[in-house]
PDB file of C-alpha atoms in Angstrom:
ATOM      1  CA  MET A   1     108.119 111.617 111.814  1.00 72.00           C
ATOM      2  CA  LEU A   2     104.956 109.574 111.303  1.00 71.00           C
ATOM      3  CA  ASN A   3     104.174 111.486 108.126  1.00 84.00           C
ATOM      4  CA  THR A   4     107.618 110.646 106.769  1.00 90.00           C
ATOM      5  CA  VAL A   5     107.139 106.922 107.443  1.00 89.00           C
ATOM      6  CA  GLU A   6     103.698 106.977 105.830  1.00 93.00           C
ATOM      7  CA  THR A   7     105.081 108.822 102.819  1.00 93.00           C
ATOM      8  CA  VAL A   8     107.920 106.329 102.400  1.00 92.00           C
ATOM      9  CA  ILE A   9     105.503 103.391 102.666  1.00 93.00           C
ATOM     10  CA  LEU A  10     103.167 105.025 100.146  1.00 94.00           C
ATOM     11  CA  ILE A  11     106.047 105.601  97.728  1.00 94.00           C
ATOM     12  CA  LEU A  12     107.225 101.994  98.092  1.00 94.00           C
ATOM     13  CA  LEU A  13     103.715 100.654  97.479  1.00 93.00           C
ATOM     14  CA  THR A  14     103.308 102.887  94.443  1.00 94.00           C
ATOM     15  CA  VAL A  15     106.626 101.748  92.995  1.00 92.00           C
ATOM     16  CA  ALA A  16     105.696  98.109  93.638  1.00 92.00           C
ATOM     17  CA  LEU A  17     102.363  98.540  91.862  1.00 90.00           C
ATOM     18  CA  VAL A  18     103.956 100.375  88.948  1.00 92.00           C
ATOM     19  CA  ILE A  19     106.403  97.498  88.516  1.00 91.00           C
ATOM     20  CA  ALA A  20     104.024  94.613  89.265  1.00 91.00           C
ATOM     21  CA  GLY A  21     101.007  95.859  87.304  1.00 89.00           C
ATOM     22  CA  PRO A  22     102.475  95.566  83.809  1.00 90.00           C
ATOM     23  CA  LEU A  23     104.116  92.264  84.729  1.00 90.00           C
ATOM     24  CA  MET A  24     100.755  90.802  85.770  1.00 91.00           C
ATOM     25  CA  ILE A  25      99.166  92.069  82.550  1.00 91.00           C
ATOM     26  CA  ALA A  26     102.020  90.601  80.500  1.00 92.00           C
ATOM     27  CA  GLU A  27     101.631  87.273  82.267  1.00 92.00           C
ATOM     28  CA  GLY A  28      97.937  87.203  81.375  1.00 92.00           C
ATOM     29  CA  VAL A  29      98.706  88.033  77.753  1.00 93.00           C
ATOM     30  CA  VAL A  30     101.296  85.259  77.595  1.00 93.00           C
ATOM     31  CA  ASP A  31      98.806  82.752  79.053  1.00 93.00           C
ATOM     32  CA  ILE A  32      96.165  83.724  76.483  1.00 94.00           C
ATOM     33  CA  ALA A  33      98.647  83.595  73.600  1.00 95.00           C
ATOM     34  CA  SER A  34      99.932  80.229  74.784  1.00 95.00           C
ATOM     35  CA  SER A  35      96.465  78.683  74.909  1.00 95.00           C
ATOM     36  CA  VAL A  36      95.588  80.106  71.476  1.00 95.00           C
ATOM     37  CA  ALA A  37      98.837  78.779  69.997  1.00 95.00           C
ATOM     38  CA  SER A  38      98.266  75.391  71.605  1.00 96.00           C
ATOM     39  CA  LYS A  39      94.763  75.155  70.142  1.00 96.00           C
ATOM     40  CA  ALA A  40      96.023  76.210  66.713  1.00 96.00           C
ATOM     41  CA  TRP A  41      98.769  73.585  66.849  1.00 96.00           C
ATOM     42  CA  ASN A  42      96.296  70.881  67.897  1.00 96.00           C
ATOM     43  CA  ASP A  43      93.938  71.879  65.074  1.00 96.00           C
ATOM     44  CA  TRP A  44      96.811  71.796  62.586  1.00 96.00           C
ATOM     45  CA  THR A  45      98.025  68.356  63.695  1.00 96.00           C
ATOM     46  CA  GLY A  46      94.435  67.094  63.608  1.00 96.00           C
ATOM     47  CA  PHE A  47      94.117  68.329  60.031  1.00 96.00           C
ATOM     48  CA  VAL A  48      97.426  66.709  59.058  1.00 95.00           C
ATOM     49  CA  ASP A  49      96.281  63.409  60.595  1.00 95.00           C
ATOM     50  CA  TRP A  50      92.969  63.631  58.734  1.00 94.00           C
ATOM     51  CA  LEU A  51      94.757  64.438  55.460  1.00 94.00           C
ATOM     52  CA  TYR A  52      97.193  61.565  55.943  1.00 94.00           C
ATOM     53  CA  ASN A  53      94.326  59.152  56.625  1.00 91.00           C
ATOM     54  CA  ALA A  54      92.410  60.429  53.585  1.00 91.00           C
ATOM     55  CA  ILE A  55      95.418  59.952  51.298  1.00 90.00           C
ATOM     56  CA  ASP A  56      96.100  56.579  52.898  1.00 90.00           C
ATOM     57  CA  SER A  57      92.557  55.391  52.235  1.00 88.00           C
ATOM     58  CA  VAL A  58      92.703  56.601  48.622  1.00 88.00           C
ATOM     59  CA  ILE A  59      96.001  54.809  47.997  1.00 88.00           C
ATOM     60  CA  PHE A  60      95.370  51.617  49.972  1.00 86.00           C
ATOM     61  CA  GLY A  61      91.575  51.515  49.860  1.00 80.00           C
ATOM     62  CA  LYS A  62      89.137  51.244  52.719  1.00 69.00           C
ATOM     63  CA  GLY A  63      91.038  48.467  54.423  1.00 57.00           C
ATOM     64  CA  GLY A  64      94.287  50.406  54.297  1.00 52.00           C
ATOM     65  CA  ARG A  65      97.037  50.572  56.843  1.00 55.00           C
ATOM     66  CA  ASN A  66      94.948  52.509  59.378  1.00 54.00           C
ATOM     67  CA  GLY A  67      91.936  50.292  59.241  1.00 51.00           C
TER      68      GLY A  67
END
């Protein structure tokens, strides 16, 4: 009887690990991808701001709209 209970518990733990393991890995991958995408977006918006300011200073001169 004790062996049966231990076997059932072992099977349940194995199933839980088989299900939870890939989910934990996927969560880590999503976190990494999210931070990379966020950095890329921030870099892109920084570049667009710089480009806008450069064009603004060429059109309006040094004392243009943004200072």
